[in-house]
Short mmCIF file of C-alpha atoms and ligand atoms in Angstrom, two decimals:
data_model
loop_
_atom_site.label_atom_id
_atom_site.label_comp_id
_atom_site.label_asym_id
_atom_site.label_seq_id
_atom_site.Cartn_x
_atom_site.Cartn_y
_atom_site.Cartn_z
CA MET A 15 17.45 -4.49 19.86
CA MET A 16 15.00 -7.32 20.38
CA GLU A 17 15.26 -10.59 18.55
CA THR A 18 12.67 -10.95 15.81
CA ILE A 19 11.33 -14.48 15.42
CA ILE A 20 10.51 -15.50 11.83
CA ALA A 21 7.85 -18.18 11.47
CA LYS A 22 6.81 -19.65 8.13
CA THR A 23 3.25 -20.81 7.70
CA GLY A 24 1.37 -21.71 4.53
CA GLU A 25 -2.04 -20.26 3.77
CA GLU A 26 -3.43 -23.73 3.04
CA HIS A 27 -2.11 -25.48 6.14
CA ILE A 28 -2.00 -22.84 8.82
CA ASP A 29 0.26 -23.69 11.74
CA ARG A 30 -2.09 -23.20 14.72
CA VAL A 31 0.73 -23.26 17.28
CA ILE A 32 2.50 -20.39 15.53
CA ILE A 33 -0.71 -18.40 15.17
CA SER A 34 -1.61 -18.73 18.84
CA GLU A 35 1.93 -17.70 19.82
CA ALA A 36 1.63 -14.66 17.53
CA GLY A 37 -1.80 -13.82 18.96
CA ALA A 38 -0.42 -14.00 22.49
CA ILE A 39 2.36 -11.55 21.56
CA ILE A 40 -0.19 -9.03 20.25
CA LYS A 41 -2.47 -9.48 23.28
CA LYS A 42 0.52 -8.74 25.54
CA GLY A 43 1.14 -5.50 23.65
CA GLY A 44 3.83 -6.72 21.23
CA LEU A 45 4.09 -6.41 17.44
CA VAL A 46 3.76 -9.11 14.76
CA ALA A 47 4.14 -8.53 11.01
CA PHE A 48 1.83 -10.65 8.87
CA PRO A 49 0.85 -11.19 5.23
CA THR A 50 -2.40 -9.90 3.74
CA GLU A 51 -3.66 -10.05 0.15
CA THR A 52 -2.46 -6.45 -0.43
CA VAL A 53 0.87 -5.94 1.38
CA TYR A 54 2.41 -7.11 4.67
CA GLY A 55 1.01 -5.42 7.77
CA LEU A 56 2.69 -4.51 11.07
CA GLY A 57 0.16 -5.60 13.66
CA GLY A 58 -0.51 -4.57 17.23
CA ASP A 59 -3.60 -4.53 19.46
CA ALA A 60 -5.82 -1.74 18.10
CA LEU A 61 -7.47 -1.18 21.48
CA GLN A 62 -4.25 -0.64 23.48
CA ARG A 63 -2.74 2.83 23.40
CA ALA A 64 0.75 1.54 24.03
CA SER A 65 0.59 -0.80 21.04
CA ALA A 66 -0.19 2.05 18.67
CA ARG A 67 2.76 4.01 20.08
CA LYS A 68 5.02 1.01 19.52
CA ILE A 69 3.85 0.72 15.91
CA TYR A 70 4.71 4.37 15.25
CA ALA A 71 8.12 3.90 16.86
CA ALA A 72 8.91 0.72 14.87
CA LYS A 73 7.98 2.39 11.57
CA GLY A 74 9.54 5.73 12.40
CA ARG A 75 6.16 7.15 11.46
CA PRO A 76 4.57 10.39 12.67
CA SER A 77 1.90 9.60 15.25
CA ASP A 78 -0.73 11.81 13.56
CA ASN A 79 -0.96 9.30 10.70
CA PRO A 80 -3.83 6.96 11.64
CA LEU A 81 -3.77 3.16 11.51
CA ILE A 82 -6.20 0.73 9.88
CA VAL A 83 -8.03 -1.59 12.30
CA HIS A 84 -8.25 -5.12 10.88
CA ILE A 85 -11.16 -7.35 11.88
CA CYS A 86 -12.05 -10.95 11.01
CA GLN A 87 -15.86 -10.92 11.22
CA TRP A 88 -18.53 -8.40 10.37
CA ASP A 89 -20.07 -8.16 13.86
CA ALA A 90 -16.75 -6.92 15.26
CA ILE A 91 -17.37 -3.61 13.51
CA ARG A 92 -20.12 -2.57 15.94
CA LYS A 93 -17.86 -2.27 18.97
CA ILE A 94 -15.39 0.11 17.29
CA THR A 95 -17.78 2.34 15.31
CA LYS A 96 -20.93 4.38 15.85
CA ASN A 97 -23.68 5.64 13.50
CA LEU A 98 -22.75 2.82 11.13
CA PRO A 99 -24.20 3.71 7.69
CA HIS A 100 -26.11 1.13 5.67
CA ALA A 101 -23.52 1.53 2.89
CA ALA A 102 -20.93 -0.11 5.14
CA LYS A 103 -22.97 -3.30 5.29
CA LEU A 104 -23.52 -3.26 1.52
CA LEU A 105 -19.82 -2.78 0.81
CA ALA A 106 -18.83 -5.45 3.32
CA GLU A 107 -21.19 -7.93 1.71
CA ALA A 108 -19.75 -7.16 -1.70
CA PHE A 109 -16.04 -6.85 -0.92
CA TRP A 110 -15.12 -8.31 2.49
CA PRO A 111 -12.96 -10.08 3.17
CA GLY A 112 -11.01 -8.07 0.62
CA PRO A 113 -8.84 -5.08 -0.28
CA LEU A 114 -11.24 -2.35 0.88
CA THR A 115 -10.85 -0.07 3.90
CA MET A 116 -13.82 1.97 5.13
CA ILE A 117 -13.55 5.19 7.13
CA LEU A 118 -16.31 5.31 9.77
CA GLU A 119 -17.13 7.23 12.94
CA LYS A 120 -15.20 5.69 15.82
CA SER A 121 -16.60 4.61 19.17
CA ASP A 122 -14.95 5.39 22.50
CA VAL A 123 -13.23 2.02 22.80
CA VAL A 124 -10.78 2.94 20.03
CA PRO A 125 -7.96 4.99 21.53
CA VAL A 126 -7.03 8.21 19.70
CA GLU A 127 -3.48 6.86 19.52
CA THR A 128 -4.77 4.32 16.98
CA THR A 129 -6.63 6.92 14.91
CA GLY A 130 -3.94 9.59 15.02
CA GLY A 131 -6.21 11.88 17.02
CA LEU A 132 -9.18 11.60 14.61
CA SER A 133 -12.79 10.87 15.57
CA THR A 134 -13.02 8.43 12.66
CA VAL A 135 -11.56 4.95 12.31
CA ALA A 136 -10.37 2.99 9.26
CA VAL A 137 -11.63 -0.62 9.20
CA ARG A 138 -10.75 -3.51 6.93
CA MET A 139 -11.24 -7.29 6.79
CA PRO A 140 -8.32 -8.75 4.82
CA ASP A 141 -8.78 -11.65 2.40
CA HIS A 142 -5.97 -13.81 3.69
CA ARG A 143 -6.35 -16.89 5.87
CA ILE A 144 -3.19 -16.23 7.91
CA ALA A 145 -4.25 -12.64 8.60
CA LEU A 146 -7.78 -13.68 9.59
CA ALA A 147 -6.48 -16.43 11.90
CA LEU A 148 -4.03 -14.01 13.51
CA ILE A 149 -6.73 -11.36 14.09
CA GLU A 150 -8.92 -13.95 15.76
CA ALA A 151 -6.07 -15.19 17.96
CA SER A 152 -5.23 -11.59 18.92
CA GLY A 153 -8.66 -10.72 20.30
CA GLY A 154 -10.30 -9.45 17.11
CA TYR A 155 -8.86 -5.95 16.56
CA VAL A 156 -5.42 -5.62 14.96
CA ALA A 157 -4.11 -2.16 14.05
CA ALA A 158 -1.76 -2.54 11.12
CA PRO A 159 -0.04 -0.10 8.82
CA SER A 160 2.07 -1.47 5.99
CA ALA A 161 5.13 -3.16 7.55
CA ASN A 162 7.75 -0.87 6.00
CA VAL A 163 9.89 1.78 7.61
CA SER A 164 8.16 5.11 6.93
CA GLY A 165 9.06 6.46 3.50
CA ARG A 166 10.01 3.11 1.95
CA PRO A 167 7.84 1.07 -0.44
CA SER A 168 5.31 -1.22 1.22
CA PRO A 169 6.54 -4.81 1.67
CA THR A 170 5.10 -7.48 -0.62
CA LEU A 171 7.43 -10.25 0.60
CA ALA A 172 8.54 -11.36 4.07
CA GLU A 173 12.12 -10.54 2.99
CA HIS A 174 11.12 -6.88 2.59
CA VAL A 175 9.67 -6.83 6.12
CA TRP A 176 12.86 -8.41 7.42
CA GLU A 177 14.98 -5.68 5.76
CA ASP A 178 12.98 -2.97 7.50
CA MET A 179 11.79 -4.49 10.77
CA ASN A 180 14.42 -6.97 11.98
CA GLY A 181 15.13 -6.15 15.62
CA ARG A 182 12.15 -3.80 15.93
CA ILE A 183 9.28 -6.29 16.28
CA GLU A 184 8.68 -9.53 18.18
CA MET A 185 7.64 -11.74 15.26
CA LEU A 186 7.30 -11.96 11.49
CA LEU A 187 4.87 -14.43 9.95
CA ASP A 188 6.21 -15.44 6.53
CA GLY A 189 3.29 -16.43 4.32
CA GLY A 190 4.90 -15.84 0.93
CA ALA A 191 4.13 -13.12 -1.61
CA ALA A 192 1.19 -10.73 -1.18
CA CYS A 193 -0.95 -11.44 -4.22
CA ILE A 194 -2.23 -7.92 -5.08
CA GLY A 195 0.92 -6.00 -4.18
CA LEU A 196 -0.66 -2.54 -3.58
CA GLU A 197 -2.45 -1.28 -0.48
CA SER A 198 -6.23 -1.47 -0.10
CA THR A 199 -8.67 1.03 -1.56
CA ILE A 200 -9.77 3.50 1.13
CA VAL A 201 -13.34 4.82 0.98
CA ASP A 202 -14.57 7.53 3.33
CA LEU A 203 -18.18 6.96 4.40
CA THR A 204 -18.30 9.81 6.92
CA ALA A 205 -18.66 12.71 4.48
CA ASP A 206 -21.87 13.78 2.68
CA ARG A 207 -20.71 11.93 -0.41
CA PRO A 208 -18.58 8.79 -0.29
CA ALA A 209 -15.05 9.41 -1.50
CA VAL A 210 -12.10 7.25 -2.46
CA LEU A 211 -9.13 8.56 -0.49
CA ARG A 212 -6.66 6.02 -1.87
CA PRO A 213 -7.22 4.05 -5.10
CA GLY A 214 -6.61 0.29 -5.07
CA TYR A 215 -7.84 -3.01 -6.46
CA ILE A 216 -11.48 -2.10 -5.69
CA THR A 217 -12.19 0.77 -8.07
CA LYS A 218 -14.50 3.77 -7.74
CA GLU A 219 -16.76 2.22 -10.39
CA MET A 220 -17.03 -1.03 -8.40
CA LEU A 221 -18.04 0.95 -5.30
CA GLU A 222 -20.62 2.96 -7.28
CA ASP A 223 -22.17 -0.22 -8.65
CA VAL A 224 -22.76 -1.52 -5.14
CA MET A 225 -23.81 1.74 -3.47
CA GLY A 226 -25.85 3.13 -6.34
CA VAL A 227 -24.54 6.66 -5.75
CA PRO A 228 -21.63 8.62 -7.23
CA VAL A 229 -18.33 8.23 -5.42
CA GLU A 230 -15.78 11.03 -5.46
CA ALA A 231 -12.15 10.42 -6.28
CA ALA A 232 -10.47 12.49 -3.57
CA GLY A 233 -7.20 10.56 -3.68
CA ALA A 234 -6.94 11.57 -7.33
CA VAL A 235 -4.56 9.76 -9.63
CA MET A 236 -2.88 12.97 -10.70
CA GLU A 237 -2.52 15.41 -7.86
CA GLU A 238 -3.11 15.98 -4.21
CA SER A 239 -6.27 17.96 -3.57
CA ALA A 240 -5.89 21.69 -3.10
CA GLN A 241 -7.46 21.63 0.39
CA GLY A 242 -4.79 19.25 1.54
CA PRO A 243 -5.00 15.51 1.81
CA LYS A 244 -8.06 13.88 3.38
CA ALA A 245 -6.25 10.69 4.35
CA PRO A 246 -3.58 12.11 6.63
CA GLY A 247 -1.10 9.56 5.28
CA MET A 248 -1.34 11.11 1.84
CA LYS A 249 0.54 14.22 2.92
CA TYR A 250 3.74 12.30 3.55
CA ARG A 251 6.05 11.44 0.70
CA HIS A 252 5.24 7.73 0.64
CA TYR A 253 6.58 4.96 -1.55
CA ALA A 254 9.74 6.89 -2.29
CA PRO A 255 12.73 5.15 -3.81
CA ALA A 256 16.16 6.60 -3.04
CA GLY A 257 16.77 7.49 -6.73
CA GLU A 258 15.31 10.52 -8.49
CA MET A 259 12.30 9.15 -10.37
CA THR A 260 10.42 10.38 -13.47
CA VAL A 261 7.30 8.90 -15.10
CA VAL A 262 7.31 9.29 -18.88
CA ARG A 263 3.95 9.45 -20.63
CA GLY A 264 2.82 9.47 -24.26
CA LYS A 265 2.76 7.27 -27.35
CA GLU A 266 4.91 4.18 -27.08
CA GLU A 267 7.57 5.18 -29.62
CA ALA A 268 7.92 8.65 -28.14
CA VAL A 269 8.20 7.27 -24.61
CA VAL A 270 10.85 4.75 -25.64
CA ALA A 271 12.80 7.41 -27.52
CA ALA A 272 12.66 9.87 -24.61
CA ILE A 273 13.72 7.31 -22.01
CA ARG A 274 16.55 6.05 -24.23
CA ARG A 275 17.93 9.54 -24.76
CA LEU A 276 17.63 10.60 -21.12
CA THR A 277 19.18 7.34 -19.96
CA SER A 278 22.24 7.75 -22.10
CA GLU A 279 22.66 11.38 -20.99
CA LYS A 280 22.41 10.44 -17.32
CA ARG A 281 24.77 7.51 -17.64
CA GLN A 282 27.36 9.76 -19.26
CA MET A 283 27.03 11.95 -16.19
CA GLY A 284 27.90 8.94 -14.06
CA GLU A 285 24.40 8.17 -12.79
CA THR A 286 23.19 4.60 -12.22
CA VAL A 287 19.95 4.33 -14.16
CA GLY A 288 17.04 1.95 -13.58
CA ILE A 289 14.10 1.63 -16.00
CA ILE A 290 10.58 0.33 -15.28
CA CYS A 291 8.77 -0.82 -18.40
CA ALA A 292 6.40 -3.33 -19.95
CA LYS A 293 7.56 -6.73 -21.24
CA GLU A 294 6.96 -5.56 -24.81
CA THR A 295 9.44 -2.67 -24.61
CA TRP A 296 12.01 -4.36 -22.33
CA GLY A 297 14.33 -5.08 -25.26
CA CYS A 298 14.34 -1.42 -26.36
CA TYR A 299 16.42 -0.18 -23.44
CA GLU A 300 20.02 -0.21 -22.40
CA ALA A 301 20.53 0.86 -18.80
CA ASP A 302 22.11 -0.40 -15.59
CA TYR A 303 18.87 -2.16 -14.64
CA VAL A 304 15.80 -2.67 -16.82
CA GLU A 305 12.79 -4.23 -15.08
CA ALA A 306 9.68 -5.42 -16.91
CA MET A 307 6.58 -5.29 -14.72
CA GLY A 308 4.42 -7.54 -16.93
CA SER A 309 2.73 -7.33 -20.31
CA LYS A 310 1.03 -4.14 -21.42
CA GLY A 311 -2.55 -4.27 -20.22
CA ASP A 312 -1.75 -6.73 -17.41
CA GLU A 313 -2.05 -4.12 -14.69
CA LEU A 314 -2.30 -6.68 -11.89
CA ALA A 315 1.17 -7.97 -12.77
CA ALA A 316 2.42 -4.39 -12.59
CA ALA A 317 0.79 -3.97 -9.17
CA GLN A 318 2.41 -7.18 -7.92
CA HIS A 319 5.91 -6.17 -9.01
CA LEU A 320 6.09 -2.42 -8.48
CA TYR A 321 7.27 -2.25 -4.87
CA ALA A 322 9.74 -5.12 -5.22
CA VAL A 323 11.28 -3.37 -8.25
CA LEU A 324 11.56 -0.07 -6.36
CA ARG A 325 13.21 -1.85 -3.44
CA SER A 326 15.65 -3.61 -5.75
CA PHE A 327 16.66 -0.26 -7.23
CA ASP A 328 17.33 1.04 -3.71
CA SER A 329 19.50 -1.92 -2.80
CA ARG A 330 21.48 -1.56 -6.04
CA HIS A 331 22.02 2.16 -5.40
CA VAL A 332 20.18 3.31 -8.50
CA THR A 333 20.36 7.12 -8.57
CA CYS A 334 18.00 7.83 -11.46
CA ILE A 335 14.78 6.01 -12.41
CA TYR A 336 12.59 6.31 -15.50
CA SER A 337 9.25 4.56 -15.65
CA GLU A 338 6.88 4.14 -18.52
CA ALA A 339 3.40 5.33 -17.58
CA PHE A 340 0.86 2.61 -16.83
CA THR A 341 -2.55 3.82 -17.87
CA GLY A 342 -5.50 1.55 -18.30
CA GLN A 343 -8.48 0.57 -16.28
CA GLY A 344 -9.10 -1.12 -12.97
CA ILE A 345 -6.06 -1.49 -10.79
CA GLY A 346 -4.04 0.32 -13.48
CA GLN A 347 -5.25 3.57 -11.90
CA ALA A 348 -3.83 2.53 -8.55
CA VAL A 349 -0.53 1.51 -10.17
CA MET A 350 -0.25 4.95 -11.77
CA ASN A 351 -1.16 6.62 -8.46
CA ARG A 352 1.70 4.82 -6.67
CA LEU A 353 4.16 5.45 -9.51
CA LEU A 354 3.39 9.17 -9.43
CA LYS A 355 3.75 9.28 -5.65
CA ALA A 356 7.08 7.48 -5.86
CA ALA A 357 8.14 10.03 -8.48
CA GLY A 358 6.95 12.96 -6.35
CA TYR A 359 4.54 13.75 -9.24
CA HIS A 360 7.45 14.28 -11.61
CA ILE A 361 5.94 13.57 -15.05
CA LEU A 362 7.40 14.08 -18.47
CA GLU A 363 5.20 14.25 -21.59
CA ALA A 364 7.30 12.44 -24.16
CA GLU A 365 5.74 14.07 -27.23
CA LYS A 366 5.06 17.64 -26.13
CA THR A 367 8.51 18.17 -24.75
CA GLY A 368 10.35 16.21 -27.39
CA GLY A 369 11.73 14.32 -24.45
CA LYS A 370 13.02 17.44 -22.66
CA GLU A 371 12.68 17.36 -18.89
CA LEU A 372 9.97 19.64 -17.54
O1 TXA B 430 -3.75 -2.75 2.30
C1 TXA B 430 -3.66 -2.06 3.32
O2 TXA B 430 -4.50 -1.20 3.62
C2 TXA B 430 -2.45 -2.30 4.24
C3 TXA B 430 -2.61 -3.69 4.85
C4 TXA B 430 -1.55 -4.00 5.87
O3 TXA B 430 -3.90 -3.85 5.37
N1 TXA B 430 -2.36 -1.28 5.24
C5 TXA B 430 -1.97 -0.01 4.97
O4 TXA B 430 -1.88 0.81 6.07
O5 TXA B 430 -1.72 0.36 3.84
P1 TXA B 430 -1.09 2.20 6.06
O6 TXA B 430 -1.07 2.63 7.48
O7 TXA B 430 0.22 2.04 5.40
O8 TXA B 430 -2.02 3.16 5.26
C6 TXA B 430 -3.24 3.55 5.85
C7 TXA B 430 -3.75 4.83 5.23
C8 TXA B 430 -2.93 6.05 5.60
O9 TXA B 430 -2.76 6.87 4.45
C9 TXA B 430 -3.80 6.74 6.64
O10 TXA B 430 -3.60 8.12 6.68
C10 TXA B 430 -5.20 6.38 6.17
O11 TXA B 430 -5.06 5.05 5.73
N2 TXA B 430 -6.18 6.41 7.27
C11 TXA B 430 -6.22 5.62 8.35
N3 TXA B 430 -7.22 5.97 9.17
C12 TXA B 430 -7.84 7.01 8.60
C13 TXA B 430 -8.94 7.85 8.96
N4 TXA B 430 -9.61 7.67 10.09
N5 TXA B 430 -9.29 8.84 8.10
C14 TXA B 430 -8.63 9.03 6.94
N6 TXA B 430 -7.57 8.28 6.55
C15 TXA B 430 -7.18 7.30 7.38
MG1 MG B 431 1.86 2.49 4.32
#
């Protein structure tokens, strides 16, 4: 086990000494976890094969699951891509730095270890001053998956990274809470039609407005595509809490009634039950743990809290989880996508089934 250094640095007053130390670690082939506006990333040099291998080892992640290359200025994109489409420039102007990842054709300088054997590369410029400073200090190309052990929820706090990565990485930059709380939107620009492979804060509609063409929703909210997942990462059971999880959908009263009944049945069977709900219905439930994710309609609050709530259920050994469905627009779609993934697509229609499990 190596010793992981934790260094705190504010986004307003960035500690330059810490950042240059972190950059030197990455340049030498080491790993540094860092905050972004979406979730914490586990960074290594994107252009060194050995760094990508170390990232996979630290996460316990299969090496055919490609990494996102993080850059800190637009011009950096030219070295790592080829046949760059005009849409990339348009999207960068509209959304970078920000929570959008573009899939592009890769150039030869990007090792296949970084792209999981693919001829395409995922590129993103994060909207976070610490992340941007670190990328610059590291030579400009930082490969970074979310800084969780494979199969656990992405980390939105430095404490989460510490739980998963202590002893596995050289350094952790603690920059406080990630403000969006869900991973970036991924858009594939290499196919005939652009396609969202993973929904996030930047919605399909926002992309269509900028590009002026229809965008497909390949990383659908509801189910994996029949041809198999386009983003290789989507085939793994991500974001999975230890407890058996069910999302309950329908009219509010029916949802509350179904969750109440199921909770009392499960508790009689000796299960430890956790409930994820809106502030408005929080008082309706009696369970071992009831977590409100924010007011109904405040989908950003739900995004910010989801992974921390799932982690807290894990650490309290919750064996059974019920979540109200979060519908709605904008990032609400991404929240629902992550909830369904965490639940292994286990959905219960509160009305149709009279609350019976499907
Ligand atoms: O918000 C984020 O994107 C965070 C922060 C740290 O930037 N990163 C992140 O990385 O979520 P990761 O590795 O946990 O998820 C990256 C996803 C995976 O599902 C992977 O399969 C997909 O992006 N991906 C990466 N490169 C790809 C490529 N060339 N083609 C298709 N999918 C790709
Ligand atoms: Mg991840």
